[in-house]
Amino acid sequence: MFESLTNKLNGVFGQLTNSGKLSEKDIDNALREVRLALLEADVDFKVAREFVKKIKERANGEKIYSSLTPGQSVIRIVRDELANILGGEVVEIKRAERPPSVIMLVGLQGAGKTTLAAKLSLHLRKKKHSVMIAACDLQRPAAIDQIKQLGKQLNLDVYSEDPSNSNPVTVAKAAYKQAANQGIHYLILDTAGRLAINDELMNELENIRNATSPVETLLVLDAMTGQDAVRSGSEFNNRIGISGMVLTKMDGDARGGAALSMRSTTGVPIKFIGVGERPDQFEVYHPDRIASRILGMGDVESLIEKAEAQFDTEETLALEQKIKKNQFDLNDMLQQFQTIKKMGSMTDILGMIPGMGALRGKFNPNDIDENQIARVEAIIHSMTMQERQDPSIIDGSRRKRIATGSGTSPAQVNQLLNQFKQMQKMMKKLAGPGGKRALMGMFK
Ligand SMILES: Nc1nc2c(ncn2[C@@H]2O[C@H](COP(=O)(O)OP(=O)(O)O)[C@@H](O)[C@H]2O)c(=O)[nH]1
Ligand SMILES: [Mg+2]
């Protein structure tokens, strides 16, 4: 996400912070480069121009030229202003007075609506809401199967009808009725897209909207389509009225500039972003955090939440019990490593750690990560159950046997055992009040 923009900005800021005192001209030059980097990342030119102008005004107003660390001050101003154009505050999903609250998903074909329906369901379910999805896409024969399958996989409640004798409005109404009868909190309408905006699509969406009065109409946009997404955003908004946007495929090689322009050009808040095909690859949109990430300053908050989301399972409860009883063993360590793997690509995780953003381009952390995890797995698998539960019995000869069995060296086995001891300590802290901080320690 935003990798090339981040790299460029880091280059500009590197020069700023290296030079100590700064003249107005230095800053002008830097800002020109910032503007070019934004344009290259597909940010709307008016937005980029306005952005640079604001920074310049603030730099003048705050008299940063005479401050001790002018470079730092400029970066701080850039960060604030970036968060501003990205949208300022986090905007939550609204609720209707009476359940179900209807969330209608609209957007072009392939934007990611159906995927989002599943992602959003999981998100709401995590917040202890009941959710139903209505399969209102009767355009493509495979659409109903797609959502039904997702539903089965994730144990989601999906309402659908036989497309040969139904229509989207009928489905939406019937689903609404059923959800209301069952007291379900949220009803997500997965509607059909088209290859391009046309009257047929808009009429269909208007009819569904009129039949169900959604509290939220979320426009799903493929971030990879850049300025096209910006244009279709305005059209959808004029015709149906949208309450929020979701940018999908932010994980891709997207120049991502669309995200930076969307908010200012449509005036509609971005509520979520999609960062992968999997149903858990989804984030609440936090403008300030995205701003930090773009600037390569890391996003510790998102990292912690991501970790918590993964640890927030029954496994964690079982683990907590074990930790309390001092029973955390190598089997658990193996499981933890696998959990970290599940958190997503190490590249993404690195990008969220302050100061690590710049490292991303320099090596491929995925390789390192996978080798390391594979080694841990091999070593632990070569141990007997007794050794896994009580590693203190592993003496020289056992160590040799384990190393041979796993194709590693006794030194590597030792390294793992030391890591285990550290992790054991960390896990103890994790269960206590300083849990979050301890968790962060695992990534250092
Ligand atoms: N990489 C990536 N792919 C996504 C994301 N969201 C959706 N997709 C993929 O985009 C394609 C179209 O998604 P779908 O939900 O069927 O789009 P719809 O036509 O709007 O319902 C599918 O292959 C999805 O797996 C995302 O956030 N990242
Ligand atoms: Mg779909």
Tab-separated table of C-alpha atoms and ligand atoms in Angstrom:
chain	number	residue	atom	x	y	z
A	1	MET	CA	0.000	0.000	0.000
A	2	PHE	CA	1.420	3.392	-1.043
A	3	GLU	CA	4.912	1.919	-1.241
A	4	SER	CA	6.356	4.083	-3.973
A	5	LEU	CA	4.787	7.217	-2.522
A	6	THR	CA	6.255	6.351	0.867
A	7	ASN	CA	9.687	5.818	-0.630
A	8	LYS	CA	9.603	9.140	-2.466
A	9	LEU	CA	8.406	11.075	0.562
A	10	ASN	CA	11.035	9.418	2.731
A	11	GLY	CA	13.650	10.631	0.272
A	12	VAL	CA	12.374	14.206	0.482
A	13	PHE	CA	12.104	14.134	4.260
A	14	GLY	CA	15.512	12.542	4.617
A	15	GLN	CA	17.025	15.592	2.957
A	16	LEU	CA	14.993	17.926	5.123
A	17	THR	CA	16.051	16.368	8.406
A	18	ASN	CA	19.673	16.019	7.381
A	19	SER	CA	20.226	19.653	6.691
A	20	GLY	CA	19.604	21.161	10.144
A	21	LYS	CA	18.676	24.768	9.450
A	22	LEU	CA	16.255	25.247	6.599
A	23	SER	CA	15.556	28.239	4.410
A	24	GLU	CA	12.204	28.997	2.883
A	25	LYS	CA	13.670	27.930	-0.432
A	26	ASP	CA	14.656	24.505	0.924
A	27	ILE	CA	11.084	23.960	1.969
A	28	ASP	CA	9.704	25.196	-1.327
A	29	ASN	CA	11.890	22.707	-3.122
A	30	ALA	CA	10.851	19.905	-0.818
A	31	LEU	CA	7.179	20.735	-1.249
A	32	ARG	CA	7.520	20.757	-5.012
A	33	GLU	CA	8.851	17.223	-4.781
A	34	VAL	CA	6.034	16.239	-2.445
A	35	ARG	CA	3.526	17.541	-4.970
A	36	LEU	CA	5.156	15.600	-7.807
A	37	ALA	CA	5.162	12.440	-5.703
A	38	LEU	CA	1.452	12.897	-5.010
A	39	LEU	CA	0.627	13.430	-8.675
A	40	GLU	CA	2.601	10.367	-9.577
A	41	ALA	CA	0.626	8.402	-7.010
A	42	ASP	CA	-2.519	9.417	-8.897
A	43	VAL	CA	-3.726	12.059	-6.465
A	44	ASP	CA	-6.108	14.557	-8.023
A	45	PHE	CA	-4.079	17.622	-9.088
A	46	LYS	CA	-6.328	20.121	-7.330
A	47	VAL	CA	-6.100	18.145	-4.122
A	48	ALA	CA	-2.303	17.997	-4.405
A	49	ARG	CA	-2.042	21.715	-5.075
A	50	GLU	CA	-4.301	22.640	-2.180
A	51	PHE	CA	-2.387	20.259	0.100
A	52	VAL	CA	1.002	21.807	-0.614
A	53	LYS	CA	-0.425	25.299	-0.260
A	54	LYS	CA	-1.756	24.531	3.213
A	55	ILE	CA	1.541	23.099	4.365
A	56	LYS	CA	3.375	26.141	3.128
A	57	GLU	CA	0.971	28.451	4.959
A	58	ARG	CA	1.357	26.564	8.190
A	59	ALA	CA	5.132	26.423	7.846
A	60	ASN	CA	5.168	30.191	7.503
A	61	GLY	CA	2.673	30.716	10.302
A	62	GLU	CA	4.542	28.525	12.764
A	63	LYS	CA	7.857	30.189	11.932
A	64	ILE	CA	9.525	26.847	11.632
A	65	TYR	CA	12.555	28.254	9.837
A	66	SER	CA	13.925	29.489	13.104
A	67	SER	CA	13.067	26.366	15.117
A	68	LEU	CA	15.755	23.909	16.186
A	69	THR	CA	14.444	21.015	14.139
A	70	PRO	CA	12.675	22.550	11.158
A	71	GLY	CA	12.727	19.291	9.206
A	72	GLN	CA	10.816	17.481	11.940
A	73	SER	CA	8.314	20.322	12.114
A	74	VAL	CA	7.623	20.138	8.391
A	75	ILE	CA	7.087	16.391	8.610
A	76	ARG	CA	4.662	16.861	11.476
A	77	ILE	CA	2.698	19.449	9.498
A	78	VAL	CA	2.651	17.188	6.441
A	79	ARG	CA	1.376	14.334	8.574
A	80	ASP	CA	-1.445	16.445	10.046
A	81	GLU	CA	-2.503	17.804	6.696
A	82	LEU	CA	-2.332	14.380	5.130
A	83	ALA	CA	-4.652	13.049	7.823
A	84	ASN	CA	-6.942	16.005	7.056
A	85	ILE	CA	-7.300	15.285	3.363
A	86	LEU	CA	-7.650	11.611	4.135
A	87	GLY	CA	-10.724	12.486	6.139
A	88	GLY	CA	-9.954	13.599	9.691
A	89	GLU	CA	-12.088	11.488	11.978
A	90	VAL	CA	-12.998	7.817	11.948
A	91	VAL	CA	-16.641	7.413	10.933
A	92	GLU	CA	-18.615	4.530	12.421
A	93	ILE	CA	-21.404	2.526	10.805
A	94	LYS	CA	-24.798	3.989	11.684
A	95	ARG	CA	-27.718	2.105	13.230
A	96	ALA	CA	-31.388	2.323	12.424
A	97	GLU	CA	-33.900	3.062	15.177
A	98	ARG	CA	-35.409	-0.365	14.756
A	99	PRO	CA	-33.495	-3.439	13.587
A	100	PRO	CA	-32.474	-4.452	11.064
A	101	SER	CA	-30.180	-1.616	10.059
A	102	VAL	CA	-29.842	-1.996	6.324
A	103	ILE	CA	-26.421	-1.573	4.726
A	104	MET	CA	-26.651	-1.457	0.958
A	105	LEU	CA	-23.443	-2.169	-0.955
A	106	VAL	CA	-23.229	-0.609	-4.407
A	107	GLY	CA	-20.509	-0.396	-7.016
A	108	LEU	CA	-19.317	-1.589	-10.376
A	109	GLN	CA	-18.833	-5.244	-11.224
A	110	GLY	CA	-15.671	-6.654	-9.685
A	111	ALA	CA	-15.219	-3.784	-7.234
A	112	GLY	CA	-15.391	-6.197	-4.303
A	113	LYS	CA	-18.974	-5.885	-3.024
A	114	THR	CA	-19.570	-9.562	-2.364
A	115	THR	CA	-16.194	-9.969	-0.682
A	116	LEU	CA	-16.978	-6.922	1.414
A	117	ALA	CA	-20.359	-8.345	2.423
A	118	ALA	CA	-18.493	-11.219	4.061
A	119	LYS	CA	-15.775	-8.999	5.548
A	120	LEU	CA	-18.285	-6.582	6.986
A	121	SER	CA	-20.345	-9.444	8.435
A	122	LEU	CA	-17.316	-10.761	10.292
A	123	HIS	CA	-16.498	-7.261	11.498
A	124	LEU	CA	-20.005	-6.694	12.839
A	125	ARG	CA	-20.175	-10.168	14.321
A	126	LYS	CA	-16.967	-9.462	16.223
A	127	LYS	CA	-18.819	-6.536	17.753
A	128	LYS	CA	-21.497	-8.994	18.871
A	129	HIS	CA	-24.072	-8.006	16.257
A	130	SER	CA	-26.216	-10.483	14.385
A	131	VAL	CA	-25.992	-10.127	10.623
A	132	MET	CA	-27.839	-11.372	7.549
A	133	ILE	CA	-26.723	-10.990	3.947
A	134	ALA	CA	-29.288	-10.712	1.154
A	135	ALA	CA	-28.134	-11.975	-2.251
A	136	CYS	CA	-29.595	-9.182	-4.405
A	137	ASP	CA	-27.269	-9.777	-7.348
A	138	LEU	CA	-29.417	-11.653	-9.854
A	139	GLN	CA	-27.379	-10.446	-12.826
A	140	ARG	CA	-24.754	-13.129	-12.924
A	141	PRO	CA	-25.786	-16.771	-12.469
A	142	ALA	CA	-22.755	-17.474	-10.292
A	143	ALA	CA	-23.308	-14.553	-7.935
A	144	ILE	CA	-25.729	-16.325	-5.619
A	145	ASP	CA	-23.471	-19.367	-5.372
A	146	GLN	CA	-20.513	-17.153	-4.550
A	147	ILE	CA	-22.194	-15.544	-1.578
A	148	LYS	CA	-23.801	-18.793	-0.453
A	149	GLN	CA	-20.412	-20.460	-0.405
A	150	LEU	CA	-18.871	-17.626	1.572
A	151	GLY	CA	-21.786	-17.915	3.946
A	152	LYS	CA	-21.246	-21.614	4.423
A	153	GLN	CA	-17.525	-21.211	4.911
A	154	LEU	CA	-17.875	-18.487	7.522
A	155	ASN	CA	-21.146	-19.596	9.004
A	156	LEU	CA	-23.008	-16.482	7.883
A	157	ASP	CA	-26.726	-16.137	7.459
A	158	VAL	CA	-27.462	-15.649	3.725
A	159	TYR	CA	-30.925	-15.003	2.297
A	160	SER	CA	-31.399	-15.881	-1.378
A	161	GLU	CA	-34.139	-16.768	-3.839
A	162	ASP	CA	-34.300	-18.639	-7.114
A	163	PRO	CA	-33.230	-15.994	-9.669
A	164	SER	CA	-35.477	-17.362	-12.422
A	165	ASN	CA	-38.643	-16.158	-10.728
A	166	SER	CA	-37.527	-13.295	-8.522
A	167	ASN	CA	-35.939	-9.855	-8.750
A	168	PRO	CA	-33.553	-7.817	-6.580
A	169	VAL	CA	-36.290	-5.730	-4.959
A	170	THR	CA	-38.338	-8.801	-4.000
A	171	VAL	CA	-35.262	-10.414	-2.481
A	172	ALA	CA	-34.347	-7.279	-0.538
A	173	LYS	CA	-37.886	-6.887	0.833
A	174	ALA	CA	-38.251	-10.544	1.804
A	175	ALA	CA	-34.833	-10.546	3.461
A	176	TYR	CA	-35.782	-7.401	5.377
A	177	LYS	CA	-38.952	-9.041	6.624
A	178	GLN	CA	-37.145	-12.166	7.726
A	179	ALA	CA	-34.376	-10.202	9.440
A	180	ALA	CA	-36.961	-8.048	11.238
A	181	ASN	CA	-38.857	-11.138	12.413
A	182	GLN	CA	-35.684	-12.670	13.753
A	183	GLY	CA	-34.531	-9.435	15.402
A	184	ILE	CA	-31.319	-9.409	13.375
A	185	HIS	CA	-29.235	-6.242	13.887
A	186	TYR	CA	-27.776	-5.691	10.439
A	187	LEU	CA	-28.977	-6.654	6.977
A	188	ILE	CA	-26.320	-6.328	4.275
A	189	LEU	CA	-27.611	-6.053	0.709
A	190	ASP	CA	-25.134	-7.454	-1.811
A	191	THR	CA	-26.308	-5.840	-5.034
A	192	ALA	CA	-25.335	-6.409	-8.658
A	193	GLY	CA	-22.849	-4.171	-10.436
A	194	ARG	CA	-22.402	-3.527	-14.131
A	195	LEU	CA	-19.280	-3.030	-16.202
A	196	ALA	CA	-20.044	0.669	-16.353
A	197	ILE	CA	-22.584	2.991	-14.825
A	198	ASN	CA	-25.875	2.920	-16.738
A	199	ASP	CA	-29.520	3.741	-16.180
A	200	GLU	CA	-30.538	0.144	-15.708
A	201	LEU	CA	-28.115	-0.198	-12.796
A	202	MET	CA	-29.103	3.088	-11.218
A	203	ASN	CA	-32.818	2.321	-11.505
A	204	GLU	CA	-32.337	-1.068	-9.916
A	205	LEU	CA	-30.398	0.446	-7.020
A	206	GLU	CA	-32.932	3.234	-6.554
A	207	ASN	CA	-35.730	0.687	-6.351
A	208	ILE	CA	-33.891	-1.420	-3.775
A	209	ARG	CA	-33.079	1.692	-1.779
A	210	ASN	CA	-36.700	2.886	-1.820
A	211	ALA	CA	-37.921	-0.535	-0.712
A	212	THR	CA	-35.550	-0.889	2.275
A	213	SER	CA	-34.442	2.628	3.392
A	214	PRO	CA	-30.810	1.745	4.150
A	215	VAL	CA	-29.078	3.587	7.027
A	216	GLU	CA	-25.862	3.152	5.110
A	217	THR	CA	-25.302	3.040	1.379
A	218	LEU	CA	-21.682	2.116	0.932
A	219	LEU	CA	-20.012	2.642	-2.399
A	220	VAL	CA	-17.411	-0.044	-3.003
A	221	LEU	CA	-14.519	1.167	-5.134
A	222	ASP	CA	-11.548	-0.648	-6.558
A	223	ALA	CA	-8.555	1.467	-5.515
A	224	MET	CA	-6.564	0.123	-8.432
A	225	THR	CA	-8.798	1.946	-10.900
A	226	GLY	CA	-7.483	5.275	-9.612
A	227	GLN	CA	-9.123	8.370	-11.029
A	228	ASP	CA	-11.872	6.272	-12.653
A	229	ALA	CA	-12.970	5.364	-9.169
A	230	VAL	CA	-13.106	9.039	-8.278
A	231	ARG	CA	-15.364	9.762	-11.239
A	232	SER	CA	-17.741	6.867	-10.634
A	233	GLY	CA	-17.840	7.916	-6.971
A	234	SER	CA	-19.321	11.263	-7.870
A	235	GLU	CA	-21.850	9.709	-10.248
A	236	PHE	CA	-23.101	7.162	-7.738
A	237	ASN	CA	-23.348	9.871	-5.120
A	238	ASN	CA	-25.373	12.203	-7.334
A	239	ARG	CA	-27.773	9.507	-8.374
A	240	ILE	CA	-28.368	7.346	-5.287
A	241	GLY	CA	-26.729	9.235	-2.484
A	242	ILE	CA	-23.995	7.404	-0.628
A	243	SER	CA	-23.151	7.601	3.038
A	244	GLY	CA	-19.688	6.144	2.877
A	245	MET	CA	-17.041	4.614	0.681
A	246	VAL	CA	-15.012	1.458	0.919
A	247	LEU	CA	-11.750	1.240	-0.974
A	248	THR	CA	-10.854	-2.316	-1.872
A	249	LYS	CA	-7.630	-3.855	-3.176
A	250	MET	CA	-5.487	-1.419	-1.227
A	251	ASP	CA	-3.053	-4.305	-0.875
A	252	GLY	CA	-2.358	-4.325	-4.571
A	253	ASP	CA	0.281	-2.401	-6.388
A	254	ALA	CA	-2.206	0.438	-6.360
A	255	ARG	CA	-0.764	3.883	-6.565
A	256	GLY	CA	-3.381	4.542	-3.936
A	257	GLY	CA	-3.749	8.207	-4.763
A	258	ALA	CA	-7.441	7.714	-5.366
A	259	ALA	CA	-7.800	7.204	-1.633
A	260	LEU	CA	-6.182	10.535	-0.995
A	261	SER	CA	-8.455	12.334	-3.424
A	262	MET	CA	-11.744	10.557	-2.757
A	263	ARG	CA	-12.641	12.286	0.438
A	264	SER	CA	-11.960	15.809	-0.793
A	265	THR	CA	-13.584	15.338	-4.178
A	266	THR	CA	-16.810	13.645	-3.060
A	267	GLY	CA	-17.110	14.928	0.499
A	268	VAL	CA	-18.181	11.412	1.516
A	269	PRO	CA	-16.175	9.651	4.235
A	270	ILE	CA	-14.192	6.506	3.578
A	271	LYS	CA	-15.280	3.953	6.183
A	272	PHE	CA	-13.318	0.795	5.464
A	273	ILE	CA	-10.526	-0.497	3.304
A	274	GLY	CA	-10.019	-3.949	1.824
A	275	VAL	CA	-6.454	-5.189	1.975
A	276	GLY	CA	-6.693	-8.666	0.485
A	277	GLU	CA	-9.003	-11.343	-0.821
A	278	ARG	CA	-9.441	-13.143	2.485
A	279	PRO	CA	-12.479	-12.250	4.613
A	280	ASP	CA	-10.257	-11.057	7.469
A	281	GLN	CA	-8.220	-8.729	5.244
A	282	PHE	CA	-10.249	-5.700	6.108
A	283	GLU	CA	-9.574	-2.584	8.181
A	284	VAL	CA	-11.611	0.229	9.648
A	285	TYR	CA	-10.375	3.367	7.921
A	286	HIS	CA	-8.303	5.527	10.264
A	287	PRO	CA	-7.118	8.644	8.394
A	288	ASP	CA	-4.367	9.496	10.857
A	289	ARG	CA	-2.984	5.990	10.844
A	290	ILE	CA	-3.002	5.823	7.057
A	291	ALA	CA	-1.211	9.169	7.005
A	292	SER	CA	1.510	7.795	9.280
A	293	ARG	CA	1.785	4.709	7.150
A	294	ILE	CA	2.128	6.736	3.963
A	295	LEU	CA	4.889	8.733	5.576
A	296	GLY	CA	6.636	5.544	6.636
A	297	MET	CA	6.140	6.409	10.296
A	298	GLY	CA	4.473	3.119	11.049
A	299	ASP	CA	1.066	2.334	12.376
A	300	VAL	CA	1.411	0.779	15.767
A	301	GLU	CA	-2.271	1.036	16.600
A	302	SER	CA	-3.399	-1.005	13.593
A	303	LEU	CA	-0.699	-3.523	14.283
A	304	ILE	CA	-1.884	-4.014	17.830
A	305	GLU	CA	-5.494	-4.324	16.720
A	306	LYS	CA	-4.541	-6.806	14.064
A	307	ALA	CA	-2.683	-8.856	16.615
A	308	GLU	CA	-5.530	-8.626	19.084
A	309	ALA	CA	-8.026	-9.706	16.464
A	310	GLN	CA	-5.975	-12.808	15.799
A	311	PHE	CA	-5.399	-13.523	19.446
A	312	ASP	CA	-9.020	-12.883	20.259
A	313	THR	CA	-10.124	-16.482	19.983
A	314	GLU	CA	-10.935	-19.390	22.173
A	315	GLU	CA	-7.344	-20.430	21.770
A	316	THR	CA	-6.361	-17.304	23.633
A	317	LEU	CA	-8.584	-18.179	26.539
A	318	ALA	CA	-7.057	-21.621	26.703
A	319	LEU	CA	-3.642	-20.029	26.410
A	320	GLU	CA	-4.358	-17.583	29.194
A	321	GLN	CA	-5.300	-20.433	31.458
A	322	LYS	CA	-2.068	-22.169	30.613
A	323	ILE	CA	-0.034	-19.060	31.234
A	324	LYS	CA	-1.691	-18.506	34.586
A	325	LYS	CA	-0.878	-22.061	35.542
A	326	ASN	CA	2.615	-21.652	34.126
A	327	GLN	CA	2.023	-24.347	31.524
A	328	PHE	CA	2.964	-22.433	28.380
A	329	ASP	CA	5.032	-24.935	26.415
A	330	LEU	CA	6.660	-25.431	23.035
A	331	ASN	CA	3.416	-26.670	21.499
A	332	ASP	CA	1.927	-23.304	22.370
A	333	MET	CA	4.927	-21.527	20.959
A	334	LEU	CA	4.422	-23.308	17.668
A	335	GLN	CA	0.823	-22.224	17.680
A	336	GLN	CA	1.792	-18.615	18.387
A	337	PHE	CA	4.193	-18.557	15.475
A	338	GLN	CA	1.450	-19.831	13.262
A	339	THR	CA	-0.871	-17.140	14.593
A	340	ILE	CA	1.636	-14.448	13.724
A	341	LYS	CA	1.848	-15.950	10.266
A	342	LYS	CA	-1.930	-15.643	9.991
A	343	MET	CA	-1.776	-11.937	10.790
A	344	GLY	CA	-0.857	-11.338	7.206
A	345	SER	CA	2.224	-10.803	5.197
A	346	MET	CA	5.313	-9.804	7.114
A	347	THR	CA	5.727	-6.994	4.604
A	348	ASP	CA	2.488	-5.408	5.747
A	349	ILE	CA	3.373	-5.901	9.357
A	350	LEU	CA	6.796	-4.326	8.857
A	351	GLY	CA	5.157	-1.309	7.274
A	352	MET	CA	3.200	-0.732	10.447
A	353	ILE	CA	6.218	-0.737	12.727
A	354	PRO	CA	7.669	2.751	13.127
A	355	GLY	CA	10.972	3.149	11.348
A	356	MET	CA	10.628	-0.163	9.584
A	357	GLY	CA	8.698	1.168	6.609
A	358	ALA	CA	11.911	2.090	4.809
A	359	LEU	CA	13.205	-1.465	5.144
A	360	ARG	CA	10.381	-2.870	3.126
A	361	GLY	CA	11.954	-2.409	-0.270
A	362	LYS	CA	15.381	-3.636	0.826
A	363	PHE	CA	14.751	-7.295	1.382
A	364	ASN	CA	11.933	-9.696	1.108
A	365	PRO	CA	10.753	-10.283	4.666
A	366	ASN	CA	8.340	-12.945	3.506
A	367	ASP	CA	11.175	-15.320	2.673
A	368	ILE	CA	12.913	-14.793	5.963
A	369	ASP	CA	9.717	-15.176	7.861
A	370	GLU	CA	8.715	-18.367	6.160
A	371	ASN	CA	12.125	-19.973	6.545
A	372	GLN	CA	12.167	-19.106	10.172
A	373	ILE	CA	8.699	-20.441	10.812
A	374	ALA	CA	9.459	-23.596	8.846
A	375	ARG	CA	12.556	-24.128	10.999
A	376	VAL	CA	10.659	-23.620	14.216
A	377	GLU	CA	8.059	-26.086	13.029
A	378	ALA	CA	10.676	-28.662	12.052
A	379	ILE	CA	12.542	-28.402	15.352
A	380	ILE	CA	9.457	-28.626	17.534
A	381	HIS	CA	8.090	-31.497	15.484
A	382	SER	CA	11.324	-33.397	16.134
A	383	MET	CA	10.797	-33.209	19.870
A	384	THR	CA	8.932	-35.755	21.939
A	385	MET	CA	5.739	-34.608	23.671
A	386	GLN	CA	7.571	-34.756	26.972
A	387	GLU	CA	10.293	-32.441	25.658
A	388	ARG	CA	7.737	-30.007	24.276
A	389	GLN	CA	5.990	-29.782	27.587
A	390	ASP	CA	9.142	-29.525	29.654
A	391	PRO	CA	12.110	-28.298	27.614
A	392	SER	CA	14.322	-28.255	30.707
A	393	ILE	CA	14.927	-31.970	30.159
A	394	ILE	CA	16.617	-31.272	26.821
A	395	ASP	CA	20.272	-32.055	27.456
A	396	GLY	CA	23.198	-32.300	25.040
A	397	SER	CA	22.317	-35.666	23.571
A	398	ARG	CA	18.640	-34.833	23.178
A	399	ARG	CA	19.639	-31.571	21.525
A	400	LYS	CA	21.791	-33.447	19.029
A	401	ARG	CA	18.976	-35.877	18.255
A	402	ILE	CA	16.501	-33.023	17.690
A	403	ALA	CA	18.948	-31.186	15.443
A	404	THR	CA	19.525	-34.286	13.329
A	405	GLY	CA	15.818	-35.006	13.142
A	406	SER	CA	14.967	-31.505	11.979
A	407	GLY	CA	17.896	-30.956	9.669
A	408	THR	CA	19.235	-28.130	11.822
A	409	SER	CA	22.217	-27.649	14.114
A	410	PRO	CA	22.331	-27.968	17.915
A	411	ALA	CA	23.043	-24.212	17.980
A	412	GLN	CA	19.791	-23.552	16.131
A	413	VAL	CA	17.931	-25.780	18.558
A	414	ASN	CA	19.471	-23.780	21.375
A	415	GLN	CA	18.465	-20.531	19.740
A	416	LEU	CA	14.902	-21.729	19.552
A	417	LEU	CA	14.921	-22.768	23.204
A	418	ASN	CA	16.169	-19.311	24.167
A	419	GLN	CA	13.467	-17.727	22.045
A	420	PHE	CA	10.995	-19.950	23.789
A	421	LYS	CA	12.137	-18.780	27.218
A	422	GLN	CA	11.728	-15.161	26.132
A	423	MET	CA	8.367	-15.863	24.680
A	424	GLN	CA	7.308	-17.594	27.857
A	425	LYS	CA	8.184	-14.433	29.772
A	426	MET	CA	6.348	-12.319	27.237
A	427	MET	CA	3.291	-14.501	27.428
A	428	LYS	CA	3.191	-14.058	31.171
A	429	LYS	CA	3.170	-10.299	30.727
A	430	LEU	CA	0.587	-10.546	27.985
A	431	ALA	CA	-1.866	-11.959	30.453
A	432	GLY	CA	-1.239	-9.042	32.800
A	433	PRO	CA	-2.172	-5.373	32.637
A	434	GLY	CA	0.776	-4.405	30.398
A	435	GLY	CA	-0.404	-6.867	27.768
A	436	LYS	CA	-0.370	-4.626	24.742
A	437	ARG	CA	3.115	-3.397	25.344
A	438	ALA	CA	4.385	-6.917	25.879
A	439	LEU	CA	2.840	-7.956	22.601
A	440	MET	CA	4.685	-5.190	20.824
A	441	GLY	CA	7.899	-6.526	22.273
A	442	MET	CA	7.465	-9.641	20.215
A	443	PHE	CA	8.066	-7.686	17.046
A	444	LYS	CA	11.204	-5.932	18.136
B	1	LIG	N1	-6.426	-8.205	-3.535
B	1	LIG	C1	-7.692	-7.953	-3.217
B	1	LIG	N2	-8.683	-8.537	-3.912
B	1	LIG	C2	-9.955	-8.278	-3.575
B	1	LIG	C3	-10.283	-7.400	-2.509
B	1	LIG	N3	-11.632	-7.340	-2.429
B	1	LIG	C4	-12.112	-8.149	-3.411
B	1	LIG	N4	-11.110	-8.720	-4.115
B	1	LIG	C5	-11.188	-9.619	-5.274
B	1	LIG	O1	-11.817	-8.939	-6.345
B	1	LIG	C6	-12.601	-9.833	-7.119
B	1	LIG	C7	-14.036	-9.317	-7.236
B	1	LIG	O2	-14.639	-9.332	-5.957
B	1	LIG	P1	-16.212	-9.478	-5.735
B	1	LIG	O3	-16.442	-9.340	-4.281
B	1	LIG	O4	-16.734	-10.707	-6.401
B	1	LIG	O5	-16.727	-8.188	-6.526
B	1	LIG	P2	-18.224	-7.719	-6.836
B	1	LIG	O6	-18.460	-7.999	-8.281
B	1	LIG	O7	-18.239	-6.239	-6.570
B	1	LIG	O8	-19.153	-8.471	-5.940
B	1	LIG	C8	-12.521	-11.168	-6.423
B	1	LIG	O9	-11.554	-11.948	-7.080
B	1	LIG	C9	-12.063	-10.831	-5.027
B	1	LIG	O10	-11.339	-11.876	-4.432
B	1	LIG	C10	-9.198	-6.774	-1.768
B	1	LIG	O11	-9.370	-5.986	-0.830
B	1	LIG	N5	-7.929	-7.101	-2.172
B	2	MG	MG	-20.789	-9.611	-6.310
